[in-house]
Tab-separated table of C-alpha atoms in Angstrom:
chain	number	residue	atom	x	y	z
A	1236	MET	CA	0.333	6.017	-39.086
A	1237	TYR	CA	-0.710	6.979	-35.500
A	1238	GLY	CA	-0.805	3.304	-34.525
A	1239	SER	CA	2.885	2.866	-35.709
A	1240	ASP	CA	4.035	5.919	-33.677
A	1241	LYS	CA	2.414	4.361	-30.555
A	1242	VAL	CA	4.150	1.171	-31.172
A	1243	SER	CA	7.412	3.074	-31.571
A	1244	ASP	CA	6.865	4.944	-28.398
A	1245	ASP	CA	6.107	1.866	-26.413
A	1246	LEU	CA	9.352	0.164	-27.662
A	1247	GLU	CA	11.381	2.915	-26.236
A	1248	LEU	CA	9.865	2.135	-22.678
A	1249	THR	CA	11.522	-0.416	-20.376
A	1250	ALA	CA	9.812	-3.747	-20.213
A	1251	PHE	CA	8.642	-2.845	-16.673
A	1252	ARG	CA	7.192	0.433	-17.743
A	1253	ARG	CA	5.275	-1.235	-20.705
A	1254	ALA	CA	3.783	-3.734	-18.126
A	1255	GLU	CA	2.644	-0.804	-15.881
A	1256	LYS	CA	0.922	0.848	-18.850
A	1257	LYS	CA	-0.670	-2.401	-19.804
A	1258	TYR	CA	-2.437	-2.927	-16.484
A	1259	LYS	CA	-2.928	0.645	-15.338
A	1260	LEU	CA	-6.531	2.008	-15.067
A	1261	TYR	CA	-7.409	3.879	-18.160
A	1262	TYR	CA	-10.922	4.957	-19.114
A	1263	ASP	CA	-12.515	4.410	-22.518
A	1264	SER	CA	-12.471	7.731	-24.290
A	1265	THR	CA	-14.492	6.356	-27.331
A	1266	LEU	CA	-17.673	6.137	-25.561
A	1267	LYS	CA	-20.359	8.769	-26.335
A	1268	ASN	CA	-21.608	8.979	-22.682
A	1269	LYS	CA	-18.910	11.169	-21.163
A	1270	LYS	CA	-20.620	11.468	-17.853
A	1271	LYS	CA	-20.064	7.837	-16.807
A	1272	LYS	CA	-16.378	6.724	-16.962
A	1273	VAL	CA	-16.080	3.249	-18.034
A	1274	PRO	CA	-12.618	1.415	-17.327
A	1275	ARG	CA	-10.982	0.306	-20.594
A	1276	GLU	CA	-10.690	-3.399	-20.871
A	1277	VAL	CA	-7.328	-4.971	-20.109
A	1278	ASP	CA	-6.237	-8.546	-21.011
A	1279	LEU	CA	-5.505	-10.323	-17.611
A	1280	SER	CA	-4.906	-13.718	-19.057
A	1281	GLU	CA	-1.130	-13.570	-18.257
A	1282	VAL	CA	-1.597	-12.502	-14.573
A	1283	LEU	CA	-0.655	-15.248	-12.109
A	1284	ASP	CA	-3.487	-16.234	-9.866
A	1285	PHE	CA	-2.167	-17.968	-6.747
A	1286	LYS	CA	-5.565	-18.462	-5.259
A	1287	SER	CA	-6.484	-20.650	-8.327
A	1288	ILE	CA	-3.112	-22.341	-8.095
A	1289	LEU	CA	-3.695	-23.185	-4.530
A	1290	GLN	CA	-6.989	-24.595	-5.378
A	1291	SER	CA	-5.745	-26.650	-8.342
A	1292	PHE	CA	-2.935	-28.024	-5.995
A	1293	ASN	CA	-5.330	-28.954	-3.153
A	1294	THR	CA	-7.750	-30.790	-5.673
A	1295	LYS	CA	-5.343	-32.004	-8.295
A	1296	GLY	CA	-1.885	-31.913	-6.819
A	1297	GLN	CA	-0.851	-29.841	-9.867
A	1298	ILE	CA	1.071	-26.607	-10.040
A	1299	PRO	CA	2.316	-24.664	-13.125
A	1300	ALA	CA	5.871	-24.927	-14.387
A	1301	GLY	CA	8.349	-22.560	-12.732
A	1302	ILE	CA	6.489	-22.473	-9.399
A	1303	VAL	CA	7.593	-24.372	-6.264
A	1304	THR	CA	5.365	-25.026	-3.178
A	1305	LEU	CA	6.028	-25.819	0.392
A	1306	GLU	CA	4.035	-25.730	3.690
A	1307	ASN	CA	5.206	-23.609	6.655
A	1308	HIS	CA	4.798	-24.390	10.320
A	1309	SER	CA	1.430	-22.543	10.488
A	1310	GLY	CA	-0.133	-24.833	7.978
A	1311	HIS	CA	-0.192	-22.205	5.217
A	1312	ARG	CA	1.065	-23.209	1.860
A	1313	LEU	CA	3.602	-21.072	0.259
A	1314	PHE	CA	4.541	-20.667	-3.404
A	1315	CYS	CA	7.986	-19.504	-4.739
A	1316	LEU	CA	9.241	-18.658	-8.248
A	1317	GLU	CA	12.157	-20.803	-9.426
A	1318	ASN	CA	13.623	-17.695	-11.232
A	1319	CYS	CA	13.345	-15.541	-8.251
A	1320	PRO	CA	15.009	-16.987	-5.090
A	1321	GLY	CA	13.806	-15.310	-1.959
A	1322	PHE	CA	10.303	-14.574	-3.058
A	1323	TYR	CA	7.391	-16.200	-1.306
A	1324	PHE	CA	3.773	-15.741	-1.892
A	1325	ILE	CA	1.237	-16.974	0.847
A	1326	PRO	CA	-2.339	-16.822	-0.321
A	1327	GLY	CA	-4.927	-16.275	2.263
A	1328	ALA	CA	-2.510	-16.113	5.126
A	1329	LEU	CA	-4.653	-13.764	7.162
A	1330	SER	CA	-8.101	-14.611	8.327
A	1331	VAL	CA	-10.994	-12.213	7.782
A	1332	GLU	CA	-10.756	-11.243	11.456
A	1333	GLU	CA	-7.098	-10.488	11.123
A	1334	GLN	CA	-7.600	-8.535	7.999
A	1335	CYS	CA	-10.388	-6.379	9.635
A	1336	LYS	CA	-8.268	-5.758	12.669
A	1337	TRP	CA	-5.269	-4.469	10.670
A	1338	ILE	CA	-7.619	-2.281	8.480
A	1339	LYS	CA	-8.837	-0.651	11.599
A	1340	GLU	CA	-5.437	-0.086	12.978
A	1341	SER	CA	-4.159	1.230	9.646
A	1342	LEU	CA	-6.812	3.876	9.642
A	1343	ILE	CA	-7.126	4.671	13.491
A	1344	SER	CA	-3.883	3.979	15.183
A	1345	PHE	CA	-0.942	4.092	12.510
A	1346	PRO	CA	-1.376	7.596	11.203
A	1347	GLN	CA	-1.283	8.892	14.873
A	1348	PRO	CA	1.777	11.033	15.950
A	1349	PRO	CA	4.601	10.534	16.367
A	1350	ASN	CA	4.182	8.418	13.404
A	1351	ARG	CA	4.628	10.490	10.297
A	1352	THR	CA	2.484	10.624	7.135
A	1353	ASN	CA	2.413	12.244	3.781
A	1354	HIS	CA	0.434	15.068	5.463
A	1355	ASN	CA	3.125	16.122	7.826
A	1356	PRO	CA	4.991	18.434	5.556
A	1357	PHE	CA	1.719	20.378	4.741
A	1358	TYR	CA	-0.303	20.162	7.853
A	1359	GLY	CA	1.927	18.867	10.658
A	1360	PRO	CA	1.087	16.034	12.973
A	1361	MET	CA	-2.734	15.207	12.880
A	1362	ASP	CA	-4.341	13.504	15.760
A	1363	ASN	CA	-7.379	11.375	15.203
A	1364	LEU	CA	-7.834	11.829	11.499
A	1365	PHE	CA	-10.117	8.962	11.009
A	1366	VAL	CA	-12.384	9.921	13.949
A	1367	ALA	CA	-12.509	13.539	12.554
A	1368	ALA	CA	-13.511	12.374	9.203
A	1369	LYS	CA	-16.194	10.068	10.735
A	1370	GLU	CA	-17.429	13.168	12.677
A	1371	LYS	CA	-17.433	15.293	9.481
A	1372	LYS	CA	-14.952	17.724	11.110
A	1373	VAL	CA	-12.958	20.415	9.190
A	1374	PHE	CA	-9.320	21.436	9.845
A	1375	VAL	CA	-8.943	25.191	9.898
A	1376	GLU	CA	-5.445	26.911	9.513
A	1377	GLU	CA	-4.260	28.913	12.514
A	1378	LEU	CA	-1.734	31.520	11.658
A	1379	SER	CA	0.827	32.452	14.165
A	1380	SER	CA	2.562	35.757	14.623
A	1381	SER	CA	5.852	34.144	14.990
A	1382	PRO	CA	8.365	34.944	12.132
A	1383	ALA	CA	10.810	32.623	10.267
A	1384	PRO	CA	8.876	29.398	9.756
A	1385	SER	CA	10.927	26.196	10.086
A	1386	VAL	CA	12.262	24.409	6.929
A	1387	ASP	CA	10.276	21.443	8.089
A	1388	SER	CA	6.691	22.580	7.785
A	1389	SER	CA	5.561	19.996	10.242
A	1390	LEU	CA	7.212	22.329	12.843
A	1391	ASP	CA	5.977	25.463	11.208
A	1392	PRO	CA	4.156	27.999	13.496
A	1393	LYS	CA	1.145	27.449	11.307
A	1394	ARG	CA	-1.242	25.046	13.142
A	1395	TRP	CA	-4.380	23.374	12.120
A	1396	LYS	CA	-7.330	23.118	14.543
A	1397	LEU	CA	-10.449	20.951	14.189
A	1398	VAL	CA	-13.822	22.549	14.228
A	1399	GLU	CA	-17.379	21.360	13.488
A	1400	GLU	CA	-18.630	21.625	10.032
A	1401	GLN	CA	-21.279	24.106	10.800
A	1402	GLU	CA	-18.728	26.434	12.345
A	1403	VAL	CA	-16.866	26.986	8.995
A	1404	SER	CA	-19.101	29.655	7.632
A	1405	SER	CA	-18.238	32.030	10.789
A	1406	ILE	CA	-14.545	31.659	10.327
A	1407	GLY	CA	-14.265	33.873	7.401
A	1408	LYS	CA	-12.365	33.493	4.038
A	1409	SER	CA	-8.973	34.479	5.320
A	1410	CYS	CA	-8.337	31.012	6.811
A	1411	LYS	CA	-7.692	27.867	4.736
A	1412	THR	CA	-9.945	25.045	5.482
A	1413	ILE	CA	-10.149	21.433	4.485
A	1414	SER	CA	-12.307	18.625	5.536
A	1415	ALA	CA	-10.973	15.778	7.447
A	1416	SER	CA	-12.654	13.322	5.167
A	1417	VAL	CA	-10.732	14.669	2.159
A	1418	LEU	CA	-7.402	14.334	4.069
A	1419	LEU	CA	-8.323	10.761	4.943
A	1420	ARG	CA	-8.793	9.990	1.291
A	1421	LYS	CA	-5.622	11.770	0.447
A	1422	LEU	CA	-3.697	9.579	3.087
A	1423	ARG	CA	-0.957	7.784	1.002
A	1424	TRP	CA	1.518	6.550	3.654
A	1425	SER	CA	2.251	6.358	7.397
A	1426	THR	CA	5.384	4.959	8.985
A	1427	LEU	CA	5.652	2.868	12.143
A	1428	GLY	CA	8.625	2.217	14.269
A	1429	LEU	CA	11.857	3.872	13.036
A	1430	GLN	CA	10.592	6.666	10.949
A	1431	PHE	CA	11.403	6.910	7.208
A	1432	GLU	CA	12.349	10.348	5.918
A	1433	TRP	CA	10.713	11.110	2.581
A	1434	SER	CA	10.341	14.829	2.490
A	1435	LYS	CA	13.756	16.428	2.682
A	1436	ALA	CA	14.467	15.951	-1.041
A	1437	VAL	CA	13.444	13.691	-3.916
A	1438	TYR	CA	16.645	11.702	-3.794
A	1439	ILE	CA	17.125	11.692	-0.069
A	1440	ARG	CA	15.508	8.477	1.521
A	1441	ASN	CA	16.759	7.189	4.897
A	1442	TYR	CA	15.730	6.176	8.274
A	1443	ASP	CA	15.966	9.040	10.665
A	1444	VAL	CA	16.699	7.469	14.148
A	1445	SER	CA	16.554	10.981	15.617
A	1446	LEU	CA	12.899	11.350	14.916
A	1447	PRO	CA	10.446	10.639	17.738
A	1448	HIS	CA	8.931	7.168	17.348
A	1449	ASN	CA	7.044	4.373	19.058
A	1450	LYS	CA	7.897	0.787	18.714
A	1451	ILE	CA	5.875	-1.424	16.251
A	1452	PRO	CA	2.859	-2.762	18.146
A	1453	ASP	CA	3.529	-6.049	19.742
A	1454	ALA	CA	0.704	-7.862	17.972
A	1455	LEU	CA	2.074	-6.747	14.633
A	1456	CYS	CA	5.653	-7.658	15.549
A	1457	GLY	CA	4.462	-11.127	16.551
A	1458	LEU	CA	2.561	-11.689	13.303
A	1459	ALA	CA	5.525	-10.450	11.157
A	1460	LYS	CA	7.916	-12.774	12.934
A	1461	ARG	CA	5.577	-15.765	12.346
A	1462	LEU	CA	5.091	-15.006	8.756
A	1463	ALA	CA	8.820	-14.110	8.064
A	1464	ALA	CA	10.052	-17.469	9.214
A	1465	PRO	CA	10.281	-19.345	6.017
A	1466	ALA	CA	12.353	-16.494	4.448
A	1467	MET	CA	14.722	-16.083	7.328
A	1468	PRO	CA	18.370	-17.406	7.357
A	1469	SER	CA	18.557	-20.649	9.365
A	1470	GLY	CA	18.568	-20.228	13.148
A	1471	GLU	CA	17.681	-16.413	13.007
A	1472	GLU	CA	14.479	-14.575	14.097
A	1473	PHE	CA	13.098	-11.682	12.290
A	1474	LYS	CA	13.313	-8.269	14.293
A	1475	PRO	CA	10.557	-5.931	13.095
A	1476	GLU	CA	11.948	-2.376	13.369
A	1477	ALA	CA	9.962	-0.354	10.905
A	1478	ALA	CA	6.982	-0.462	8.807
A	1479	ILE	CA	5.565	1.612	6.006
A	1480	VAL	CA	1.741	1.599	5.410
A	1481	ASN	CA	0.642	2.473	1.906
A	1482	TYR	CA	-2.936	3.502	1.173
A	1483	PHE	CA	-4.332	3.090	-2.206
A	1484	GLY	CA	-7.502	4.649	-3.784
A	1485	LEU	CA	-9.189	4.315	-7.175
A	1486	GLY	CA	-6.527	4.943	-9.929
A	1487	ASP	CA	-3.532	4.964	-7.489
A	1488	THR	CA	-0.334	3.164	-8.340
A	1489	LEU	CA	3.005	2.383	-6.905
A	1490	GLY	CA	5.675	2.797	-9.427
A	1491	GLY	CA	8.467	0.257	-10.013
A	1492	HIS	CA	11.166	0.546	-7.099
A	1493	LEU	CA	13.530	-1.193	-4.869
A	1494	ASP	CA	13.371	-1.430	-1.209
A	1495	ASP	CA	16.931	-0.823	-0.565
A	1496	MET	CA	17.434	1.359	2.615
A	1497	GLU	CA	17.775	-1.605	4.973
A	1498	LYS	CA	21.200	-2.788	5.715
A	1499	ASP	CA	20.868	-6.558	5.577
A	1500	TRP	CA	18.936	-7.652	2.466
A	1501	SER	CA	19.035	-11.349	3.622
A	1502	LYS	CA	16.197	-10.435	5.938
A	1503	PRO	CA	12.771	-10.361	4.307
A	1504	ILE	CA	10.300	-7.515	3.889
A	1505	VAL	CA	6.962	-8.883	5.122
A	1506	SER	CA	4.199	-7.349	3.011
A	1507	LEU	CA	0.294	-7.652	4.058
A	1508	SER	CA	-2.425	-6.951	1.641
A	1509	LEU	CA	-5.736	-5.635	2.891
A	1510	GLY	CA	-8.895	-4.509	0.932
A	1511	CYS	CA	-9.329	-4.320	-2.783
A	1512	LYS	CA	-7.659	-6.787	-5.153
A	1513	ALA	CA	-4.526	-5.410	-6.838
A	1514	ILE	CA	-1.935	-6.365	-9.593
A	1515	PHE	CA	1.473	-6.698	-8.324
A	1516	LEU	CA	4.465	-6.644	-10.812
A	1517	LEU	CA	7.662	-8.572	-9.839
A	1518	GLY	CA	10.552	-7.708	-12.239
A	1519	GLY	CA	14.232	-8.300	-12.320
A	1520	LYS	CA	17.429	-6.453	-11.200
A	1521	CYS	CA	16.818	-3.820	-13.950
A	1522	LYS	CA	13.710	-2.391	-15.500
A	1523	GLU	CA	14.589	-4.001	-18.843
A	1524	ASP	CA	13.764	-7.444	-17.386
A	1525	PRO	CA	9.999	-8.347	-18.252
A	1526	PRO	CA	8.066	-8.423	-14.850
A	1527	VAL	CA	5.670	-11.245	-13.732
A	1528	ALA	CA	2.214	-10.008	-12.904
A	1529	MET	CA	0.177	-11.553	-10.176
A	1530	PHE	CA	-3.034	-10.848	-8.275
A	1531	LEU	CA	-2.938	-9.685	-4.669
A	1532	ARG	CA	-5.970	-10.125	-2.604
A	1533	SER	CA	-7.019	-9.197	0.847
A	1534	GLY	CA	-5.287	-11.486	3.195
A	1535	ASP	CA	-2.353	-12.417	0.916
A	1536	VAL	CA	1.198	-12.074	2.172
A	1537	VAL	CA	4.392	-11.540	0.166
A	1538	LEU	CA	8.020	-12.170	1.470
A	1539	MET	CA	10.934	-10.699	-0.364
A	1540	ALA	CA	14.438	-11.623	0.836
A	1541	GLY	CA	17.932	-12.274	-0.530
A	1542	GLU	CA	17.976	-11.939	-4.369
A	1543	ALA	CA	14.395	-11.039	-4.518
A	1544	ARG	CA	15.143	-7.796	-2.649
A	1545	GLU	CA	17.135	-6.677	-5.628
A	1546	CYS	CA	14.031	-6.934	-7.926
A	1547	TYR	CA	11.974	-4.068	-9.044
A	1548	HIS	CA	8.409	-4.351	-8.051
A	1549	GLY	CA	5.326	-2.073	-7.976
A	1550	VAL	CA	1.509	-2.066	-8.080
A	1551	PRO	CA	0.036	-0.585	-11.435
A	1552	ARG	CA	-3.690	-1.331	-10.587
A	1553	ILE	CA	-6.228	-1.859	-7.848
A	1554	PHE	CA	-9.681	-2.967	-8.536
A	1555	THR	CA	-12.670	-1.403	-6.834
A	1556	ASP	CA	-15.696	-2.447	-8.838
A	1557	GLU	CA	-17.906	-5.003	-7.229
A	1558	GLU	CA	-16.946	-7.735	-9.746
A	1559	ASN	CA	-13.208	-7.659	-9.329
A	1560	ALA	CA	-12.576	-6.232	-5.852
A	1561	GLU	CA	-13.192	-9.506	-4.161
A	1562	ILE	CA	-13.853	-8.092	-0.683
A	1563	SER	CA	-17.266	-9.609	0.042
A	1564	ALA	CA	-16.006	-11.299	3.215
A	1565	LEU	CA	-14.762	-7.925	4.585
A	1566	GLU	CA	-17.978	-6.187	3.423
A	1567	LEU	CA	-20.046	-8.919	5.505
A	1568	HIS	CA	-17.779	-8.259	8.553
A	1569	PHE	CA	-17.843	-4.442	8.497
A	1570	SER	CA	-21.536	-4.295	7.765
A	1571	LYS	CA	-22.224	-5.520	11.251
A	1572	GLU	CA	-19.857	-2.728	12.646
A	1573	ASP	CA	-18.950	0.801	11.810
A	1574	ASN	CA	-20.089	1.837	8.182
A	1575	CYS	CA	-17.060	4.173	8.062
A	1576	PHE	CA	-14.608	1.209	7.628
A	1577	LEU	CA	-16.978	-0.384	5.220
A	1578	ASP	CA	-17.162	2.875	3.123
A	1579	TYR	CA	-13.429	3.320	3.104
A	1580	ILE	CA	-12.385	-0.308	2.218
A	1581	GLN	CA	-14.903	-0.658	-0.584
A	1582	THR	CA	-12.741	1.718	-2.819
A	1583	SER	CA	-9.351	1.183	-1.155
A	1584	ARG	CA	-6.411	-1.085	-0.663
A	1585	ILE	CA	-3.891	-0.889	2.334
A	1586	ASN	CA	-0.442	-2.451	2.332
A	1587	ILE	CA	1.604	-2.912	5.304
A	1588	ASN	CA	5.328	-3.461	4.685
A	1589	ILE	CA	7.408	-4.605	7.847
A	1590	ARG	CA	11.171	-4.485	7.841
A	1591	GLN	CA	14.249	-5.253	9.878
A	1592	VAL	CA	16.483	-2.150	9.572
A	1593	PHE	CA	19.673	-3.195	11.136
């Protein structure tokens, strides 16, 4: 009886939501040892693996039905889906050195003010969060005597100052405290270039050109222009004007959505994957269309332009276990440098989405 009820409930979900549930991280509740959480097994046999497809093409010249391949001017092989014009997948487009560079930038530079993060509405602009976490510092709330706080709490008279960990005991219980390392782990997004406004209301999403912002770094602009070229209308060059950096930890997901705030959908979104392997779902123009699942590894790049911009997409799962994360090259590189980067990326994924707004 209970099984049939579950089937009935699943049938009421959209095809996209059923796929999200299928691949999402769940823990096995039937095991007797409750202290150690064991991920529930999931059938990954239907997940497209473009790394394997590339290897098969290089050795045998074969690709699965429904997939088209071409080579771009940089020598990378691209794959397209016949039933989704404007979607391009470039496996291994970024070298290990490039991946490490953009992981570092995503942790050190990209959350820096005036770039906004998910922490702004609660803590205001936060300088040097990664460095503070590395030095085990603690944010302490400073209360101002000024009345009437602003609607935007990032402009609230409340401020947070950084102190050494050993100073916290002398501050007293009246002030709120939170460690920088906790806030780093709770970092979910930051915005580069034109700032995207998330916090006014649930249903208000737009680029706020009045917010202070810096231009996207030249190196990232150059990379995005080069990668975007295959998806651009003939004779046009991609103009990176904004980027959203998403940070994923164990169990984090990105629900099915459309990136629909840019004016010209003929221009691609350039999406860089860094860190632990993930599953990406590419659906259709409504959530009733069954999505295609595919693996995203560190260094992979996805382009979505034209009709593909109208397709729902999301990330229901990242893999942080040693067997499935597939980050050994990153671990080797970072093991020779600062362990803080290694510690972070072993359980995390970063996604940089670069857009032309106007």
